[in-house]
Short mmCIF file of C-alpha atoms in Angstrom, two decimals:
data_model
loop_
_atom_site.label_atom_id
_atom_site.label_comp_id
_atom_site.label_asym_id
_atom_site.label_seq_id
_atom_site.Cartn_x
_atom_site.Cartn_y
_atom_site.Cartn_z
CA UNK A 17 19.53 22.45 -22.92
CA UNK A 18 15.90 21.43 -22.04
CA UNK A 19 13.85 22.79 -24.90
CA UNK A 20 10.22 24.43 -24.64
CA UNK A 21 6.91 23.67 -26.49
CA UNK A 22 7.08 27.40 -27.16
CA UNK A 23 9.79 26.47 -29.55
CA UNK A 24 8.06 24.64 -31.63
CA UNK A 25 5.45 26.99 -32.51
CA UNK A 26 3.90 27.24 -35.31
CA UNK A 27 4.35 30.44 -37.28
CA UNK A 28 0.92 32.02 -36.31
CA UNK A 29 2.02 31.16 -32.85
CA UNK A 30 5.38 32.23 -32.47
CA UNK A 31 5.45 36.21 -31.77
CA UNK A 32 3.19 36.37 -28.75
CA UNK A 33 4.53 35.28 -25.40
CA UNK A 34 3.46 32.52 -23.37
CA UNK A 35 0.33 32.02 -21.65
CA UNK A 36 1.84 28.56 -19.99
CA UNK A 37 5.46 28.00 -19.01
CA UNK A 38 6.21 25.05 -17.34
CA UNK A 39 9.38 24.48 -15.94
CA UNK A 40 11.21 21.11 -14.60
CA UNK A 41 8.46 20.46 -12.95
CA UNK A 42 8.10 16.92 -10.81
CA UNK A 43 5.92 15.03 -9.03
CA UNK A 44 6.13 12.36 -6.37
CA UNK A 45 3.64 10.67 -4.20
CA UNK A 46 4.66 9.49 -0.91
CA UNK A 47 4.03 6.17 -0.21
CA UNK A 48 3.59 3.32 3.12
CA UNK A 49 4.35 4.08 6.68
CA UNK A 50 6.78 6.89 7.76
CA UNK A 51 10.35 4.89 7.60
CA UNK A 52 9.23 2.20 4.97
CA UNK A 53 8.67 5.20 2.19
CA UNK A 54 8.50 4.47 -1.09
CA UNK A 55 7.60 7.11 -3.68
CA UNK A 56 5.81 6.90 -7.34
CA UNK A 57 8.31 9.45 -9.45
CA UNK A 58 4.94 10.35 -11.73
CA UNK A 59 6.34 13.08 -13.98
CA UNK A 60 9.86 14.68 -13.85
CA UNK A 61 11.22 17.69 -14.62
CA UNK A 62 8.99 18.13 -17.43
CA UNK A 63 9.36 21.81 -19.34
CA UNK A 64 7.09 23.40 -22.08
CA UNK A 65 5.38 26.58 -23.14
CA UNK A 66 1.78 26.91 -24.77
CA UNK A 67 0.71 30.30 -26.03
CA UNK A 68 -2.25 31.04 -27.76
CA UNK A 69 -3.00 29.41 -30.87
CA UNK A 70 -1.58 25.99 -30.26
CA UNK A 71 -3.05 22.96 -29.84
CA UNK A 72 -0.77 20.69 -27.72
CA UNK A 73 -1.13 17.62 -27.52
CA UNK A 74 0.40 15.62 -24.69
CA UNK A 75 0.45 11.46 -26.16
CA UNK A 76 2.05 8.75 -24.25
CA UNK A 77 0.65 5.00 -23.08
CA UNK A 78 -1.77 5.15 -20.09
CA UNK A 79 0.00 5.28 -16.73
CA UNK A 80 2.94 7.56 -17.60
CA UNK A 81 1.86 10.57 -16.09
CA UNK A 82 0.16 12.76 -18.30
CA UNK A 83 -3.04 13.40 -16.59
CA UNK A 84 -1.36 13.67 -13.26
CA UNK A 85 0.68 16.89 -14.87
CA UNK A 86 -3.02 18.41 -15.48
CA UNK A 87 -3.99 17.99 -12.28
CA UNK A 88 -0.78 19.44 -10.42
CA UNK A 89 -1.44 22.48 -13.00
CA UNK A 90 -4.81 22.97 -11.04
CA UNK A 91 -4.21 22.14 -7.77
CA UNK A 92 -5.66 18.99 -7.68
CA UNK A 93 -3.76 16.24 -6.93
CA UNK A 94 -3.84 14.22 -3.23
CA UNK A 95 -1.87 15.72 0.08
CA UNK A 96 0.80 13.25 -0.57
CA UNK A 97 1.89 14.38 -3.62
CA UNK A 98 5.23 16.49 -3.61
CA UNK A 99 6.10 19.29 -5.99
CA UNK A 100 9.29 20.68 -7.49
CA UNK A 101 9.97 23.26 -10.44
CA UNK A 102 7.86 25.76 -11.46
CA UNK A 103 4.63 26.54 -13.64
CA UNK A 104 3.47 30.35 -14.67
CA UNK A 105 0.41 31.40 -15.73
CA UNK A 106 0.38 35.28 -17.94
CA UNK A 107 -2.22 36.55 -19.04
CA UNK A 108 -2.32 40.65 -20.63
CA UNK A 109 -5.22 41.48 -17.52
CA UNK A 110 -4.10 39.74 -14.83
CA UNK A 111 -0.31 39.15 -12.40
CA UNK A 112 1.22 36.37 -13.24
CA UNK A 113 0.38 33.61 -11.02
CA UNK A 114 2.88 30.54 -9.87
CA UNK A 115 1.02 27.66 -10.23
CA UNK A 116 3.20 25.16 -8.50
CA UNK A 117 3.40 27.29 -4.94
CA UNK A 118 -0.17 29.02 -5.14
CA UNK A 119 -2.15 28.95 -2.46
CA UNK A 120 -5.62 27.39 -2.44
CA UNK A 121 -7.58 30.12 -2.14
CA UNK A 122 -5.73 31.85 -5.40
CA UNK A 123 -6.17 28.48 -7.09
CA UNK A 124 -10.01 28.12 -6.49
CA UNK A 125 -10.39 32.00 -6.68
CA UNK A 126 -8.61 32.76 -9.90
CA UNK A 127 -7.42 30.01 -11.87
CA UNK A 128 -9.77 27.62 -12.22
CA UNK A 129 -12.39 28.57 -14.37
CA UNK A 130 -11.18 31.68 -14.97
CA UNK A 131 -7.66 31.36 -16.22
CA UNK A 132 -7.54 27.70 -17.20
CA UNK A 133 -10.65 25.82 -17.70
CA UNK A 134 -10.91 22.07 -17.24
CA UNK A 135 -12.53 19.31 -19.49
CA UNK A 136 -12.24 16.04 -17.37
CA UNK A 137 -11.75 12.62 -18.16
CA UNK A 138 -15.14 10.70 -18.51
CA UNK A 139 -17.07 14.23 -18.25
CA UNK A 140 -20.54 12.39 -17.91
CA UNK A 141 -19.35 11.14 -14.35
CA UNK A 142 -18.49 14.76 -13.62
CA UNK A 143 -21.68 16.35 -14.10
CA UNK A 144 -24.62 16.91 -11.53
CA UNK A 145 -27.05 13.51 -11.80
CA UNK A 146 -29.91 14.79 -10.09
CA UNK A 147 -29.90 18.67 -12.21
CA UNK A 148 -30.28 19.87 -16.19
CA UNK A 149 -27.56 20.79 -18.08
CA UNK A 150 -28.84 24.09 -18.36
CA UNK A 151 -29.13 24.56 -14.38
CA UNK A 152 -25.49 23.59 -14.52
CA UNK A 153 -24.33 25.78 -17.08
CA UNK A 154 -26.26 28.65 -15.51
CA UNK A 155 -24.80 28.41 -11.71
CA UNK A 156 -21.13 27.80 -13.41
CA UNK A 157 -21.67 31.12 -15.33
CA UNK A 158 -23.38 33.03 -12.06
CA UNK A 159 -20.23 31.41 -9.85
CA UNK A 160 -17.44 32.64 -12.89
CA UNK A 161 -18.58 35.76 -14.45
CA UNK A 162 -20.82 37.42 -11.78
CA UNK A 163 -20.99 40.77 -13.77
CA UNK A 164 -22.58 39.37 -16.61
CA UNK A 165 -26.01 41.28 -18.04
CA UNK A 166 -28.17 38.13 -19.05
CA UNK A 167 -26.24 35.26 -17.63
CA UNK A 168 -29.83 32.50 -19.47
CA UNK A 169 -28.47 34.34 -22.83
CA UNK A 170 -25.08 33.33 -22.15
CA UNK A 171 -25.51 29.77 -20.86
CA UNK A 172 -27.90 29.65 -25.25
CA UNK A 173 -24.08 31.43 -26.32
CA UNK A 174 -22.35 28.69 -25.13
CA UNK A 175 -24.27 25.73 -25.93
CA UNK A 176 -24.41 27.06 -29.37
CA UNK A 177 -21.12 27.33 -29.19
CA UNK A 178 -20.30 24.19 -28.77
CA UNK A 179 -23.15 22.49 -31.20
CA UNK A 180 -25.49 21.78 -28.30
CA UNK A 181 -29.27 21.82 -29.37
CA UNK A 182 -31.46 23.92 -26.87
CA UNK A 183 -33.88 21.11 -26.16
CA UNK A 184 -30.34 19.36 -25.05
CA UNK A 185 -29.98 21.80 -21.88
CA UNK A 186 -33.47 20.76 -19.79
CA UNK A 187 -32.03 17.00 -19.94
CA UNK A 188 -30.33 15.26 -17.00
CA UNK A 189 -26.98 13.33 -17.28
CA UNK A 190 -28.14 10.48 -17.81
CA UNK A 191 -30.41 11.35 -20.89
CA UNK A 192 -27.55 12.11 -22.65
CA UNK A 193 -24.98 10.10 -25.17
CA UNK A 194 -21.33 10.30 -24.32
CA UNK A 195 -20.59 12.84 -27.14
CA UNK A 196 -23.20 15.22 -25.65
CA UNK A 197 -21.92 15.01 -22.19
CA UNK A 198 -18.81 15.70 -23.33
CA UNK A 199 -19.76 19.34 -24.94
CA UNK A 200 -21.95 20.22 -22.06
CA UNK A 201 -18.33 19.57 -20.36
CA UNK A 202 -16.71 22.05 -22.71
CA UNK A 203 -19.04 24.43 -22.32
CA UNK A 204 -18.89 23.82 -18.46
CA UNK A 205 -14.87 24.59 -19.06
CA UNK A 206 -15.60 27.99 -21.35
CA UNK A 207 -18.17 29.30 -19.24
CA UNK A 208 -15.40 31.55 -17.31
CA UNK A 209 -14.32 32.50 -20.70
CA UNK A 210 -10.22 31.49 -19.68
CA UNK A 211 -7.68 31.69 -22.29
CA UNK A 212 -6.01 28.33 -21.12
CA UNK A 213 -7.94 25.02 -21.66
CA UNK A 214 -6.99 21.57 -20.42
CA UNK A 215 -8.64 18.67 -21.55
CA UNK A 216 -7.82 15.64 -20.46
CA UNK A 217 -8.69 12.21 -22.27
CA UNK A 218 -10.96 14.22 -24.08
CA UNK A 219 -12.02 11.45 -26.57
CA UNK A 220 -12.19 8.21 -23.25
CA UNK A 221 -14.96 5.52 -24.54
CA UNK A 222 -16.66 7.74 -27.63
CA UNK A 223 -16.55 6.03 -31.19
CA UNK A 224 -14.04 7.54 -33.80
CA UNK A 225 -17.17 9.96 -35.24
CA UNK A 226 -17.95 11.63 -32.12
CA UNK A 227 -14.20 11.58 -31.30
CA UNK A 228 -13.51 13.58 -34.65
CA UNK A 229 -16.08 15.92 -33.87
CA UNK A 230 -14.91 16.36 -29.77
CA UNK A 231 -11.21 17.45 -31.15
CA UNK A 232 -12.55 19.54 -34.01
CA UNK A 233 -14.32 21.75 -31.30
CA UNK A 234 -11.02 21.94 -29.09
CA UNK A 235 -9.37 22.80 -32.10
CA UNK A 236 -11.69 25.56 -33.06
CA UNK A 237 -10.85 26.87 -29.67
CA UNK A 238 -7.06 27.23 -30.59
CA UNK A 239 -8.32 28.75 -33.71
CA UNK A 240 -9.88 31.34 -31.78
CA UNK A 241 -7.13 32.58 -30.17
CA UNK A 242 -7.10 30.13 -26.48
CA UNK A 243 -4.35 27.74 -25.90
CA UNK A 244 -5.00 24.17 -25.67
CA UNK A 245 -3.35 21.29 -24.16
CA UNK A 246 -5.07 18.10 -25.11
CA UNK A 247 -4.07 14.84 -23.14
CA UNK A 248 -4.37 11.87 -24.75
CA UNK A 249 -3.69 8.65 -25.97
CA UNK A 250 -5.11 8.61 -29.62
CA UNK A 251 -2.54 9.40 -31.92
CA UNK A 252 -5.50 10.01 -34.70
CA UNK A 253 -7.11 11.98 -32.91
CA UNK A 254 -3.97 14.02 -31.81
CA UNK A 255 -2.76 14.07 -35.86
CA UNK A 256 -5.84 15.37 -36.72
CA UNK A 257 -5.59 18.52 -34.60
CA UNK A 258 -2.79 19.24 -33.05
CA UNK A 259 -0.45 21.89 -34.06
CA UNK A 260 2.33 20.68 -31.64
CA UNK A 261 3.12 17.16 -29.78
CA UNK A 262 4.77 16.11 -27.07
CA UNK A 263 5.41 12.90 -26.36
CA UNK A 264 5.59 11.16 -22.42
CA UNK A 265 7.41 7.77 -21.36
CA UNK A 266 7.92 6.74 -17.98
CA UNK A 267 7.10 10.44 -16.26
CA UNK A 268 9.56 12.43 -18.88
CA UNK A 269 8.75 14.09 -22.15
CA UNK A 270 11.20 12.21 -24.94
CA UNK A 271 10.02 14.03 -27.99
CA UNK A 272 8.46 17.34 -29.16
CA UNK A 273 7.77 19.59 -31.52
CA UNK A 274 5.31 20.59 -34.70
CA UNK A 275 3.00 17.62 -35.13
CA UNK A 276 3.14 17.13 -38.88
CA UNK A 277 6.95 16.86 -38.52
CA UNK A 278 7.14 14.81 -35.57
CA UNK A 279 4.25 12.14 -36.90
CA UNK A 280 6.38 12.37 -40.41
CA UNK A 281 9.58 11.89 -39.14
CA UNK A 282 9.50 10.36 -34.95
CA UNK A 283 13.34 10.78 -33.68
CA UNK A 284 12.92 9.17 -30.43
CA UNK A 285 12.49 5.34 -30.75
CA UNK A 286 9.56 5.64 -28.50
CA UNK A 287 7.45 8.07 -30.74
CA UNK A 288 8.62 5.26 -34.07
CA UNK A 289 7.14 2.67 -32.28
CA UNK A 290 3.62 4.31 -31.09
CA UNK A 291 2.97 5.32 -34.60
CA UNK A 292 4.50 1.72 -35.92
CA UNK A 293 1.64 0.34 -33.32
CA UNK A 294 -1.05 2.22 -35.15
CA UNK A 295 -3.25 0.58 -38.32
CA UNK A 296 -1.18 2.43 -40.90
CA UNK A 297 2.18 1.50 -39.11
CA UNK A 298 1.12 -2.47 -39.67
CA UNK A 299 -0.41 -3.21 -36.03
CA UNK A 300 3.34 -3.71 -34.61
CA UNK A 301 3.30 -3.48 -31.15
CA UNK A 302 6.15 -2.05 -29.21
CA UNK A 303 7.97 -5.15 -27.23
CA UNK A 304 8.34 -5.19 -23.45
CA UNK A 305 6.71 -2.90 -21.04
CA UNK A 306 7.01 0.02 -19.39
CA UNK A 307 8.30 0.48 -15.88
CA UNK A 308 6.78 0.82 -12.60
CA UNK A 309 6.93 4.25 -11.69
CA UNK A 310 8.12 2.93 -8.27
CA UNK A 311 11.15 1.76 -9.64
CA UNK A 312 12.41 3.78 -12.54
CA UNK A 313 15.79 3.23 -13.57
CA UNK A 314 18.80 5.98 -13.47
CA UNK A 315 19.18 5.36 -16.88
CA UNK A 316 17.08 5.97 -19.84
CA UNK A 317 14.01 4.51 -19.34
CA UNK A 318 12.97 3.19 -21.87
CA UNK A 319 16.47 1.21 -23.19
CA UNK A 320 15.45 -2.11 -22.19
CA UNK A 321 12.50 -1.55 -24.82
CA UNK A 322 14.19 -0.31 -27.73
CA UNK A 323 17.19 -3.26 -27.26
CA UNK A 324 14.38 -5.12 -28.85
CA UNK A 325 13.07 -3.09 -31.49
CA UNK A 326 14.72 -3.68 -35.07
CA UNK A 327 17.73 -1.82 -35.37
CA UNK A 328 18.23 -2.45 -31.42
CA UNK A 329 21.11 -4.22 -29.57
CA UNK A 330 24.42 -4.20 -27.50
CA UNK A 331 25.72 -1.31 -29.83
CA UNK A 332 22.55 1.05 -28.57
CA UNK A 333 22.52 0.02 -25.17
CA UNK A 334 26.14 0.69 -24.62
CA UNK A 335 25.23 4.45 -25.47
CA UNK A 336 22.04 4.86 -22.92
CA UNK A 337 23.92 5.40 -19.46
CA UNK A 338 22.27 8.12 -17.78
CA UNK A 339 19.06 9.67 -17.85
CA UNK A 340 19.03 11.76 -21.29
CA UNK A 341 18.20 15.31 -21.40
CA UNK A 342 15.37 16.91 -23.93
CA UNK A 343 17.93 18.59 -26.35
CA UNK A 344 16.47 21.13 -28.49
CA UNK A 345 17.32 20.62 -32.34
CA UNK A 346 16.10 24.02 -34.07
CA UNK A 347 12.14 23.84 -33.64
CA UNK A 348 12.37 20.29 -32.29
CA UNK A 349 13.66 18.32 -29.23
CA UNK A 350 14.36 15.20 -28.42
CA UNK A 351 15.57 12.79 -25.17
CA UNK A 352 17.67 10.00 -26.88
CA UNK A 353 21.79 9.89 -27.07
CA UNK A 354 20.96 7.70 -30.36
CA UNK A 355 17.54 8.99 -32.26
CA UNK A 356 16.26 7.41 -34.82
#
């Protein structure tokens, strides 16, 4: 049985329902001429739950489809991506909505923003060169929350909110450090106030200070009551904060549950050798590399890999036929016929 995020929450998380449930949910982009298709199989059948009060985070090597699941969430991926399964958005004031078959116009009208705010990768790059933070801020909370009294008071709430210093709102994008782009870009994703955040490579080209401080304020956001799903490839950064983990290879999740227990004790061979790779796991790099996602194999995916690692061989290989299913094990799951 597929497990769900959801069942891994922690204990402050676990009576209220869902505000995220994603289920089996694939994508594929089409590729060459019609009748010389290939296809890039960028996440499959992925399944999880977030509900308010976690802090997800989502780790896995660059190119394995993590941000790609945030942006078929939103509604923003390229018209020759496919989707299959499902993803539900609840919230206590609003119908649920169906992410995966919603309709632009529900998308730009009540989800983004709104319902799930965005933090994008390289946030600087995403902001308005040629107008202030504070003009930005002001139109996003105008656009978002049109009933608002004193909309100037709000944009001060929110910078403060985020540890922006006034004097910090009347500069243009390119006056500002990476770290401070980066909270005007959380602010930018708060102003509609949703109780869903997404932030994707949060913590992309800042140094490990301003990195603490970026996933200290997305934590403080779980804290508050929102749910978070943090995408990433910093494994300190995602120990430091996160109150669940799931881990991606090769377009699948292989391993999740509560962070302290998955960092502690990694069952899939994957999730050993990502924290083996780290400075306190003695710089040992996992052998091999991953597959094109043009050419996955039917099997597990990530078996010619962990033939090499110690404790590897004939006998493991003999067990990975087929693609393995993410088997929940009480509060945690894992996708490996043999964990570690």
């Amino acid at each position: 049985m597929t497990a769900a995020v959801g069942d891994a929450a922690p204990a402050s998380a676990e009576l209220a329902a869902p505000l995220l449930s994603v289920d089996r949910l694939s994508v594929r982009f089409l590729l060459g001429r019609k009748g010389k298709r290939g296809e890039v199989r960028a996440v499959t059948d992925v399944s999880f739950d977030l509900r308010p009060g976690q802090l997800l985070t989502l780790v896995g090597e660059s190119g394995c489809g993590k941000s790609v699941l945030a942006s078929a969430l939103l509604g923003l991926l390229p018209g020759n991506a496919r989707l299959r399964g499902a993803a539900t958005l609840s919230t206590s004031d609003s119908d649920p909505v169906e992410l995966v078959s919603a309709a632009e116009s529900v998308l730009a009208g009540r989800v983004r923003g709104r319902l799930v705010g965005l933090v994008p990768q390289s946030s600087a790059t995403h902001l308005t060169p040629v107008r202030t933070a504070r003009s930005q801020l002001l139109e996003t909370v105008r656009a978002l929350r049109p009933g608002v009294d004193d909309p100037a008071g709000l944009v001060e709430h929110l910078a403060e909110r985020v540890g922006l210093e006034p004097a910090v709102l009347d500069r243009y994008p390119h006056e500002l450090s990476g770290g401070t782009a980066q909270r005007v870009a959380v602010a930018l994703a708060l102003a509609g106030d949703p109780p869903v955040v997404l932030a994707d490579e949060p913590t992309t080209g800042l140094d490990r200070p301003l990195v603490d401080r970026t996933v200290d304020l997305l934590a403080g956001l779980a804290e508050e009551g929102r749910a978070v799903l943090m995408i990433t490839h910093d494994l300190a950064a995602a120990r430091r904060v996160a109150t669940d983990v799931a881990v991606m290879y090769a377009s699948r999740l292989v391993e999740l549950g509560p962070a302290d227990r998955v960092f502690a004790d990694p069952w899939h061979p994957y999730t050993a050798g990502l924290l083996g790779a780290l400075p306190e796991g003695g710089f040992t790099p996992i052998p091999g590399h991953p597959p094109e996602l043009t050419a996955l194999p039917d099997g597990c995916a990530f078996a010619p890999r962990c033939a090499l690692l110690a404790g590897g061989g004939p006998e493991r290989d003999a067990r990975c036929t087929g693609a393995p299913e993410l088997v929940r094990h009480g509060d945690r799951a894992v996708a490996c016929r043999r964990p570690c």
